[in-house]
GROMACS .gro file of C-alpha atoms in nm:
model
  395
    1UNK     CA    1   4.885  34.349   1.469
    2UNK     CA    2   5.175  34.176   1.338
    3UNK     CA    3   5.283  34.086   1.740
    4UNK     CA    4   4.925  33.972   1.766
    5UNK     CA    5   4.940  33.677   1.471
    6UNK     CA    6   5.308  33.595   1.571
    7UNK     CA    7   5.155  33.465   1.938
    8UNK     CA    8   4.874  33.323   1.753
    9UNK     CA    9   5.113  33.141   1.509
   10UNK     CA   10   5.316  33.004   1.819
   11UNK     CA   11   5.058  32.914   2.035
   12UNK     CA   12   4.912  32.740   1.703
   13UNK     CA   13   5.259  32.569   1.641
   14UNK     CA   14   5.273  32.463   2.008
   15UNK     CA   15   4.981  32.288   2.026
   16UNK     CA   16   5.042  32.124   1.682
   17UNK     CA   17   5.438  31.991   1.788
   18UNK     CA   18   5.258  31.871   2.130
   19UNK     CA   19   4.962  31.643   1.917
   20UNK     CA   20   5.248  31.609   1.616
   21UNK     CA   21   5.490  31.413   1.913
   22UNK     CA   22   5.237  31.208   2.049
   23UNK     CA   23   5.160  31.026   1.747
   24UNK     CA   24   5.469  30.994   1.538
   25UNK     CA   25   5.742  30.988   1.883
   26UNK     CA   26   5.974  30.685   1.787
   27UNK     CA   27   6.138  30.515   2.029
   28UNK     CA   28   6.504  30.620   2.125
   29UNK     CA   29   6.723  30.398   2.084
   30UNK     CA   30   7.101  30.334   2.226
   31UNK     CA   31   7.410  30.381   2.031
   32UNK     CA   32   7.461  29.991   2.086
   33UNK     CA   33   7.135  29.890   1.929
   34UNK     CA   34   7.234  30.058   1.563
   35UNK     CA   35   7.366  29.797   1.338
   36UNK     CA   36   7.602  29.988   1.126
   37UNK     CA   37   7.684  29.715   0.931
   38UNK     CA   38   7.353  29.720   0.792
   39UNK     CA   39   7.374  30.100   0.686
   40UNK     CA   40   7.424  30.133   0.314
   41UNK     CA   41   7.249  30.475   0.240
   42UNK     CA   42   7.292  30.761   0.436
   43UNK     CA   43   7.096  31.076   0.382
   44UNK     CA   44   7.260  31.436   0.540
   45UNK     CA   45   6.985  31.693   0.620
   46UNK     CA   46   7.132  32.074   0.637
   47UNK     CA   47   6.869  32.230   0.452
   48UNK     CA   48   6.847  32.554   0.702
   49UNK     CA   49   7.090  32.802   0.852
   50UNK     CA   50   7.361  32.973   0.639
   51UNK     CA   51   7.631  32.941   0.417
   52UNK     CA   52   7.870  32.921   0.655
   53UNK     CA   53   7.695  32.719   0.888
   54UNK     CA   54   7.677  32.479   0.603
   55UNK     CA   55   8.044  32.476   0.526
   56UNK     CA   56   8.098  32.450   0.894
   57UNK     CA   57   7.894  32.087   0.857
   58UNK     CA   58   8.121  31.968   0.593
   59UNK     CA   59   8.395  31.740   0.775
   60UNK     CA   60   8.098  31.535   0.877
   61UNK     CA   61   8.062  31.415   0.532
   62UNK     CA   62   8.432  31.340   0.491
   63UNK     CA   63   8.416  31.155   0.875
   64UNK     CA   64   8.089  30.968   0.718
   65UNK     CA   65   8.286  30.830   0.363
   66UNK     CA   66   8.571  30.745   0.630
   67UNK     CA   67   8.365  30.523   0.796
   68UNK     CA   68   8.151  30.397   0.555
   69UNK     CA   69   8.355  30.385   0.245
   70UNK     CA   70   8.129  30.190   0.034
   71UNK     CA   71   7.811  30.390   0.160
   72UNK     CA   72   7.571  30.591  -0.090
   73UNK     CA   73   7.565  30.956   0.075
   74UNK     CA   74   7.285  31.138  -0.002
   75UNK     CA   75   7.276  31.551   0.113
   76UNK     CA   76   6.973  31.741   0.115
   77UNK     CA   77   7.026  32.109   0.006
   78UNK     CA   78   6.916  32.447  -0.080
   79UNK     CA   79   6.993  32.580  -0.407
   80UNK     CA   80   7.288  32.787  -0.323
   81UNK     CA   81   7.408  32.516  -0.111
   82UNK     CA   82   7.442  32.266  -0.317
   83UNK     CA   83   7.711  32.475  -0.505
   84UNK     CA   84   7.907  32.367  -0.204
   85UNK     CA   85   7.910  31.974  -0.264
   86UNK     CA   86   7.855  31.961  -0.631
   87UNK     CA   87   8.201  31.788  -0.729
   88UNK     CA   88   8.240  31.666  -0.355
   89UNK     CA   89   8.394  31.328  -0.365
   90UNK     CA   90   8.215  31.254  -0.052
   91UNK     CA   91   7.882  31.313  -0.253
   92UNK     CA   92   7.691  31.073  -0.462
   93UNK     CA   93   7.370  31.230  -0.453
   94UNK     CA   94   7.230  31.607  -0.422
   95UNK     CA   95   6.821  31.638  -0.283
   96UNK     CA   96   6.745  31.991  -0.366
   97UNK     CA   97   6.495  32.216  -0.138
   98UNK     CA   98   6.399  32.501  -0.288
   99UNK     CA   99   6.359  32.813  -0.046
  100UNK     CA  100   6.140  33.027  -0.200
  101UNK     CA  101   5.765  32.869  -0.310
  102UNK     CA  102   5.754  33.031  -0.608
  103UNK     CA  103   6.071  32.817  -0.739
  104UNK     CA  104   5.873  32.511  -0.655
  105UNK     CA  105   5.665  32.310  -0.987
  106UNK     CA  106   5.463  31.970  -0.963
  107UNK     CA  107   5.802  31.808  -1.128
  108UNK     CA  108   6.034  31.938  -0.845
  109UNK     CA  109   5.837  31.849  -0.579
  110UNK     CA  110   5.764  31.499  -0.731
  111UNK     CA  111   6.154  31.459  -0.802
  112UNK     CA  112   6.236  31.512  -0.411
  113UNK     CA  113   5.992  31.310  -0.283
  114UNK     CA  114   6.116  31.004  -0.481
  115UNK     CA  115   6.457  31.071  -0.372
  116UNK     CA  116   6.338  31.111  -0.007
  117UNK     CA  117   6.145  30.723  -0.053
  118UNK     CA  118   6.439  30.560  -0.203
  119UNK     CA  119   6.521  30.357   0.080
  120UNK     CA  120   6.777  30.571   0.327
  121UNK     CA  121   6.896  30.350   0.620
  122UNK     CA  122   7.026  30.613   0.844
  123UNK     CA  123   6.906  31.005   0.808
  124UNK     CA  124   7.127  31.286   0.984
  125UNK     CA  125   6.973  31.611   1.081
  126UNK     CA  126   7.259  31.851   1.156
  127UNK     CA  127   7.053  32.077   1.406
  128UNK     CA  128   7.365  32.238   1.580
  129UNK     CA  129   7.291  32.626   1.470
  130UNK     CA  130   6.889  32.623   1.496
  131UNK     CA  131   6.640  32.349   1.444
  132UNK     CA  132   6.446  32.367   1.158
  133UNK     CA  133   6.134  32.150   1.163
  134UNK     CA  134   6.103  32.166   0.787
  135UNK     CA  135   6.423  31.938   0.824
  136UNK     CA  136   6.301  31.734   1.093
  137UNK     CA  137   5.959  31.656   0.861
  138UNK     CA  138   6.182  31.608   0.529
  139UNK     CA  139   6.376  31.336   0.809
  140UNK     CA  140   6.108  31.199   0.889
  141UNK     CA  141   5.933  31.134   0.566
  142UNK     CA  142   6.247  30.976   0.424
  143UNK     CA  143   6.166  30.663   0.604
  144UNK     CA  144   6.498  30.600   0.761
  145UNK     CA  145   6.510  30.297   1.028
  146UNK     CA  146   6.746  30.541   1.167
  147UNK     CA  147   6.716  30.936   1.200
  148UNK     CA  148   6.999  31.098   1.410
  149UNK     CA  149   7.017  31.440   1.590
  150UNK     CA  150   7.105  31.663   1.830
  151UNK     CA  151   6.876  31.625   2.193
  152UNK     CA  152   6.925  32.019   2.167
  153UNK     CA  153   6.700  32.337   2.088
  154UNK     CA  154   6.378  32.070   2.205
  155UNK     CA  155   6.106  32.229   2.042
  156UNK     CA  156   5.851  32.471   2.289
  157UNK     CA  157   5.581  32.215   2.349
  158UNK     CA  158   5.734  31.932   2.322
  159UNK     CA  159   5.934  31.674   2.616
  160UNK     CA  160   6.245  31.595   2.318
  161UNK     CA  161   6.329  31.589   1.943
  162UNK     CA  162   6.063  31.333   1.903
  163UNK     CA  163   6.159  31.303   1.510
  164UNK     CA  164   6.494  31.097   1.594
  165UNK     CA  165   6.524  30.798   1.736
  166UNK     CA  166   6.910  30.858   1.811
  167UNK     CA  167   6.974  31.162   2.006
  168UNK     CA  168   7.339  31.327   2.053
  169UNK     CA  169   7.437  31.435   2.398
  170UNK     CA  170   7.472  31.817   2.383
  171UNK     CA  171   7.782  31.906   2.527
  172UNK     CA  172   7.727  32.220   2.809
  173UNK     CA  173   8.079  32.355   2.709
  174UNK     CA  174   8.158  32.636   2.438
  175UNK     CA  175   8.252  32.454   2.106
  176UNK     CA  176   8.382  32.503   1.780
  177UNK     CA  177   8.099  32.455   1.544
  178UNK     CA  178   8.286  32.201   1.357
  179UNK     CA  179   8.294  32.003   1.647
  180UNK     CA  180   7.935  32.066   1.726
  181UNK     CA  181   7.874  31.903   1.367
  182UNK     CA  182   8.070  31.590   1.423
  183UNK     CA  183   7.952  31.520   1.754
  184UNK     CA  184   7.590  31.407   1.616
  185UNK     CA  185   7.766  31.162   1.403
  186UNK     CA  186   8.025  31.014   1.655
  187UNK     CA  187   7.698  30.940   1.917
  188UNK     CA  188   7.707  30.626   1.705
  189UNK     CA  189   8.084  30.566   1.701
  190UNK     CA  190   8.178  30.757   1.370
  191UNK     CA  191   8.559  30.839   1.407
  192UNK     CA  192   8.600  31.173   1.243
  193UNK     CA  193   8.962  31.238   1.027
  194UNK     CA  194   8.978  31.608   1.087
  195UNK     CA  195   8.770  31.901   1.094
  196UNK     CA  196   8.866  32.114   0.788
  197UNK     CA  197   8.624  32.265   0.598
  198UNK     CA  198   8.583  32.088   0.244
  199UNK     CA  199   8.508  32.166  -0.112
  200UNK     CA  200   8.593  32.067  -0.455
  201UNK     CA  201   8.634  32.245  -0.812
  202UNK     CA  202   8.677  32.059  -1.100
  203UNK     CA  203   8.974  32.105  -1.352
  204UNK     CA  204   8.729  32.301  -1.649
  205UNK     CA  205   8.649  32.535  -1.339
  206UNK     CA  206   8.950  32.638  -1.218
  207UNK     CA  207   9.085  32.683  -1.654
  208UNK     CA  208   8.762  32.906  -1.665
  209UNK     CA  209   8.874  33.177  -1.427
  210UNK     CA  210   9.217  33.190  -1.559
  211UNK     CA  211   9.104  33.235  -1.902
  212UNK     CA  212   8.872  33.499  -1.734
  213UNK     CA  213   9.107  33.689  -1.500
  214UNK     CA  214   9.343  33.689  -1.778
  215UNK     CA  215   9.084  33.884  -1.956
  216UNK     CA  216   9.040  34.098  -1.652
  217UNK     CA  217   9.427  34.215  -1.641
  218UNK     CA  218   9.553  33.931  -1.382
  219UNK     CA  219   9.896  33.775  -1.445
  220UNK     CA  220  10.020  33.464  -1.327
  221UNK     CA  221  10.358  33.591  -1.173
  222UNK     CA  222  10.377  33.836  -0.860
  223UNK     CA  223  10.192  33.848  -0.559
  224UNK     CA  224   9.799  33.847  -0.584
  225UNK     CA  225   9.581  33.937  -0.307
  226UNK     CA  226   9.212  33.887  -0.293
  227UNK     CA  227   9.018  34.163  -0.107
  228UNK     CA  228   8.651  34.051  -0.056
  229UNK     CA  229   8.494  34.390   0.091
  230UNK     CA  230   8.155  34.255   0.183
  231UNK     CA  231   7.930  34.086   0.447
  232UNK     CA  232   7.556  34.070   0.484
  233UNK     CA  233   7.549  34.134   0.853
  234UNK     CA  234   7.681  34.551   0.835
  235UNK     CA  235   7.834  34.511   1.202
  236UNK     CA  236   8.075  34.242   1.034
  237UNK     CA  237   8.222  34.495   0.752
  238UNK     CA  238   8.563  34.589   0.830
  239UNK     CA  239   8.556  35.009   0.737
  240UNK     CA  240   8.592  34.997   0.356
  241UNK     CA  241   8.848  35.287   0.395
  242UNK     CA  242   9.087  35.069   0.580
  243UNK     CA  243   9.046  34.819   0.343
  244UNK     CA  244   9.140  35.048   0.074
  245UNK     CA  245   9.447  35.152   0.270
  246UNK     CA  246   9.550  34.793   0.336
  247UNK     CA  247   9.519  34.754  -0.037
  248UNK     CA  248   9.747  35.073  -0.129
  249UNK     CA  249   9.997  34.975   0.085
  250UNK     CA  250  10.034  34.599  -0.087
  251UNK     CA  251  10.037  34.794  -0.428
  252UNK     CA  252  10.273  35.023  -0.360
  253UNK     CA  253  10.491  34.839  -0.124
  254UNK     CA  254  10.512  34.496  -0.276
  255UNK     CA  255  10.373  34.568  -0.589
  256UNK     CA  256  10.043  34.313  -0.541
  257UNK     CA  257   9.740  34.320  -0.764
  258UNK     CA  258   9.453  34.278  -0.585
  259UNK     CA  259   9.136  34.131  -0.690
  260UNK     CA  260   8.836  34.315  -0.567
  261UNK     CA  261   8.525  34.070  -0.408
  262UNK     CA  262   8.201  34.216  -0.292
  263UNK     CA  263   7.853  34.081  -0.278
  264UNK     CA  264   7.563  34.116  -0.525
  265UNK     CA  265   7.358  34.438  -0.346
  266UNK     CA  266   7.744  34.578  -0.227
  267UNK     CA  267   7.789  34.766  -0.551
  268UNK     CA  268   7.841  35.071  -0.365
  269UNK     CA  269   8.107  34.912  -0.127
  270UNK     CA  270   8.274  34.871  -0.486
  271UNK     CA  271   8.282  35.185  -0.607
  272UNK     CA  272   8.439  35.402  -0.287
  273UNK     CA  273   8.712  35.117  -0.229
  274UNK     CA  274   8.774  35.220  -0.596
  275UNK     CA  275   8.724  35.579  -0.523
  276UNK     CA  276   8.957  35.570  -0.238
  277UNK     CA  277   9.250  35.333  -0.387
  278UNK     CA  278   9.562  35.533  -0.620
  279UNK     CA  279   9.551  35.253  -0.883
  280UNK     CA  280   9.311  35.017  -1.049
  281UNK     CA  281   9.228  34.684  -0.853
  282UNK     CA  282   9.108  34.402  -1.059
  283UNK     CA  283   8.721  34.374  -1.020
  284UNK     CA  284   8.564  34.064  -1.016
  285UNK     CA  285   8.146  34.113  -1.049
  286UNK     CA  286   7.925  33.915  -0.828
  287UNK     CA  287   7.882  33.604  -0.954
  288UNK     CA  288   7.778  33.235  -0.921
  289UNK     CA  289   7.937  33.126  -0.588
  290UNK     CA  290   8.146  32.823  -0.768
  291UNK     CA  291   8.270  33.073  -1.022
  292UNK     CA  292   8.407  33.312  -0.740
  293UNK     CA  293   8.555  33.009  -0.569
  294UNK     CA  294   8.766  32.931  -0.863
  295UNK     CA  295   8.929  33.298  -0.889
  296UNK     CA  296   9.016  33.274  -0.500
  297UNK     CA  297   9.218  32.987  -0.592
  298UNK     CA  298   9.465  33.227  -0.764
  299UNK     CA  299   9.502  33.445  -0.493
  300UNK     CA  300   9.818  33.402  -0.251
  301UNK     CA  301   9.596  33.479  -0.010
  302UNK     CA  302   9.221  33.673   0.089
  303UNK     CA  303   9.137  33.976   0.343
  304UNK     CA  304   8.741  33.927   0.448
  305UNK     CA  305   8.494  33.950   0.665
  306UNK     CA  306   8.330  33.752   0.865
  307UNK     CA  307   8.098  33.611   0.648
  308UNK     CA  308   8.004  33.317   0.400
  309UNK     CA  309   8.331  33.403   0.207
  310UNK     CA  310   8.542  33.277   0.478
  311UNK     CA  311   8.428  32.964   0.449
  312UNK     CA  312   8.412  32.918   0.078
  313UNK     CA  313   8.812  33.010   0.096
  314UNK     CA  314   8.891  32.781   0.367
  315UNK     CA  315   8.693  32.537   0.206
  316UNK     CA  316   8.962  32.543  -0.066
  317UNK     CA  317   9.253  32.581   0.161
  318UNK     CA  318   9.302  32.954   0.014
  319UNK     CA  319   9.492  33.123   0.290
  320UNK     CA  320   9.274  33.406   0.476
  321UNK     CA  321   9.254  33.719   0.717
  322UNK     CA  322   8.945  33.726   0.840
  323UNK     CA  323   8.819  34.055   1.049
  324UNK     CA  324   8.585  33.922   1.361
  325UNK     CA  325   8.357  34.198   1.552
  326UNK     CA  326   8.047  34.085   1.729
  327UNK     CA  327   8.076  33.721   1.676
  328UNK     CA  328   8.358  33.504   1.839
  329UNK     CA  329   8.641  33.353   1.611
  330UNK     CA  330   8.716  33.038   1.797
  331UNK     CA  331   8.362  32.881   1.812
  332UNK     CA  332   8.363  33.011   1.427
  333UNK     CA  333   8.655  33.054   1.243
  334UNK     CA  334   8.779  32.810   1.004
  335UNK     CA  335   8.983  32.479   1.189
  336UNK     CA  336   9.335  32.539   1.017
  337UNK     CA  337   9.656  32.715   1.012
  338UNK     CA  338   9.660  32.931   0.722
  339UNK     CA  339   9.325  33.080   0.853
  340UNK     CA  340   9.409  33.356   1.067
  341UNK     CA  341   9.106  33.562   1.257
  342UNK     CA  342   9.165  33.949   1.411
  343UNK     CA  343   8.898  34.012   1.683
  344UNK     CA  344   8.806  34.347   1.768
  345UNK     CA  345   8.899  34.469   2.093
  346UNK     CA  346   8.536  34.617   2.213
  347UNK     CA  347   8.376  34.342   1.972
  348UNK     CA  348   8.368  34.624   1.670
  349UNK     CA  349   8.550  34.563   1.339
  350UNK     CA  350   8.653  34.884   1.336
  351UNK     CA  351   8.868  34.857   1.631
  352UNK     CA  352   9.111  34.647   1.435
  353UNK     CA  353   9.352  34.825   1.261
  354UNK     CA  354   9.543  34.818   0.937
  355UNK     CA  355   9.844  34.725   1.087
  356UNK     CA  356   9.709  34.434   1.229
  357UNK     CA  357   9.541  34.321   0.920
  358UNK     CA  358   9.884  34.383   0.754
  359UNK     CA  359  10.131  34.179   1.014
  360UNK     CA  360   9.896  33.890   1.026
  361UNK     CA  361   9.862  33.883   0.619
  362UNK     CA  362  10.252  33.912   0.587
  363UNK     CA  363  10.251  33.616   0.858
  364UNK     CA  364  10.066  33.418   0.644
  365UNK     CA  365  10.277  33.492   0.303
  366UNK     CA  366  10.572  33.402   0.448
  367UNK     CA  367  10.427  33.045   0.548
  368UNK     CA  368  10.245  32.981   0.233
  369UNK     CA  369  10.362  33.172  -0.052
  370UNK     CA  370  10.218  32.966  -0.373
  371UNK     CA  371   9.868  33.028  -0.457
  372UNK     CA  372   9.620  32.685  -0.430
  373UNK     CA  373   9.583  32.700  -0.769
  374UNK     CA  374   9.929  32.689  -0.847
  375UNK     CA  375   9.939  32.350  -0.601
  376UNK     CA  376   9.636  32.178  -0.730
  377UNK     CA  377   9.796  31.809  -0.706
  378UNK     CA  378   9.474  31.661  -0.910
  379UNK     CA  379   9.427  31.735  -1.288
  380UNK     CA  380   9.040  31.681  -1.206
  381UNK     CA  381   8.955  31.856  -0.879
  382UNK     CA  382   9.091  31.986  -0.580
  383UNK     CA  383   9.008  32.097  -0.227
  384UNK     CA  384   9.096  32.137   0.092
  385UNK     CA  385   9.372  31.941   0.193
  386UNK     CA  386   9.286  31.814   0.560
  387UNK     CA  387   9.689  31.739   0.590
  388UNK     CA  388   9.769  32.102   0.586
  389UNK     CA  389   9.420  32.218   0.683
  390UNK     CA  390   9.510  32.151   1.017
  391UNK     CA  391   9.410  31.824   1.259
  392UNK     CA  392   9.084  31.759   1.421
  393UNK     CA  393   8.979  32.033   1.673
  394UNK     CA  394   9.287  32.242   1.611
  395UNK     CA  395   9.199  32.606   1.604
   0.00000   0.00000   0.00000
């Protein structure tokens, strides 16, 4: 039954996309034909995909303040998203989508849609992962003289992304998704800085968690490692017993404390890393994502998955070990070199070993021994720092 109304729903959506393009196609226009001088407000649409994904789309908005410096940027958000560029100096203005219908009210909705009719000269639809059409509408109704894309992942139905009227080549070759991200915006001559990952935490933020991990047993001198045990996807979990061997080795050989990470439904990962380790790690619940981004900071450096995490730490120039199994690091791990990905040998987590995890960690301590919040150069905010992140297209 359920196979039945999925075909029903396509064939429905289909048809709709294939009316839909013939009445609202605008006409493409060349890269030539945009006036950028004209182009004061700029509206970024990444309301779909993933966490990652998202953090994966942030050097675009660093590449856009580059170019246009005195330009109002505008991003359009879920709710757990817009954790990400809250504080972002590249940010003047946050559009919230809210996922789930039930956290929608007459007030929200009315809210957006003024912010959507506000007058945007040029709208961006980072479609590089999947193509939402919610996105594509929300583009469209912000009234833009200019809505860019990607010419990829055409809708079934329809002859091209009939939404934009600037469409990005799609390059054939395998690339970085970083890359993938800037090359919408350099179809009309952006010139992007770098390609690190960015985010920002303010000075209260960053006091907060050392007041906190104070409280939690954490002292400032000695080596701290972060451990974040997680990952929603289970064939991306490195085996939570080599994770607690990795950890009893850094204890007992070099005397680290390590602070314990795991997602909101991985209580259970939790407790056997606990059950399995000689000594008491410091556990930091699940919390909100800003708050957990402020007690990586204090970490020398993080062990994690492949997963959301990742990105967050990069994101803040936190030094990382991430363990890759199914998915391939260099189209997907962090631009930067003091983010170092292990890739299973038969494309399984498990077949990377503690050693591994160990040497490359070690690597990485030697290299960049202070903690990034013991180099926060700002007494506001701080991020990643593109000059050590790593150039443009480096991975």
């Amino acid at each position: 039954m359920a196979h039945a109304w999925y075909r029903v729903e396509q064939f429905c959506k289909r048809n709709a996309l294939y009316w839909l393009e013939k009445l609202l196609a605008r006409e493409v226009l060349a890269p030539a034909q945009v006036n950028l001088a004209e182009i004061k407000r700029i509206l970024v649409v990444r309301q779909h995909d993933m966490l990652g994904d998202f953090i994966l789309a942030t050097p675009v908005l660093s590449a856009l303040r580059h170019n246009f410096p005195r330009a109002h940027i505008g991003v359009l958000v879920r709710e757990y998203f817009a954790e990400v560029v809250t504080a972002h100096a590249e940010v003047d203005e946050i559009l919230l989508f809210h996922e789930h219908g039930t956290r929608w009210t007459l007030r929200r909705a009315w809210s957006l849609w003024r912010q959507l009719r506000r007058g945007w000269d040029l709208t961006i639809v980072l479609n590089t992962v999947s193509h939402s059409l919610t996105s594509d509408v929300l583009a469209y109704f912000s009234k833009a003289k200019y809505v860019l894309g990607s010419e990829h992942r055409v809708f079934e139905g329809c002859a091209r992304n009939f939404f934009y009227n600037l469409l990005a080549p799609y390059a054939a070759e395998e690339k970085h998704q970083s890359e993938r991200n800037l090359d919408i915006v350099c179809h009309i001559g952006v010139q992007p800085q770098h390609a690190a990952e960015v985010m920002y935490l303010t000075r209260i933020e960053r006091e907060r968690a050392r007041l906190k991990l104070h409280e939690w047993g954490w002292h400032s001198h000695g080596l701290v490692i972060g451990m974040h045990v997680g990952a929603g996807k289970i064939a991306n979990r490195w085996p939570i017993e080599k994770f607690a061997e990795l950890a009893q080795q850094l204890h007992e050989e070099l005397g680290a404390q390590v602070l314990l990470f795991w997602g909101k439904n991985e209580n259970d990962l939790a407790e056997k890393f606990c059950r399995l380790v000689r000594f008491a790690p410091i556990k930091i619940m699940p919390t909100a994502l800003r708050e957990m981004a402020a007690c990586f900071t204090f970490c020398n450096a993080l062990v994690c998955n492949d997963t959301g995490v990742m990105h967050v730490c990069a994101a803040l120039n936190v030094p990382l070990v991430a363990i890759f199994g199914p998915t391939p690091p260099a189209l997907w791990k962090p631009i930067g070199e003091s983010f170092l990905a292990l890739y299973g040998r038969d494309q399984t987590t498990a077949s990377v070993s503690v050693g591994e995890v160990r040497a490359a960690l070690l690597t990485l301590l030697k290299k960049f021994p202070q903690p990034q919040a013991a180099l926060a150069a700002s007494p506001d905010s701080f991020s990643n720092s593109p000059a050590t992140a790593g150039n443009a297209f480096q991975s």
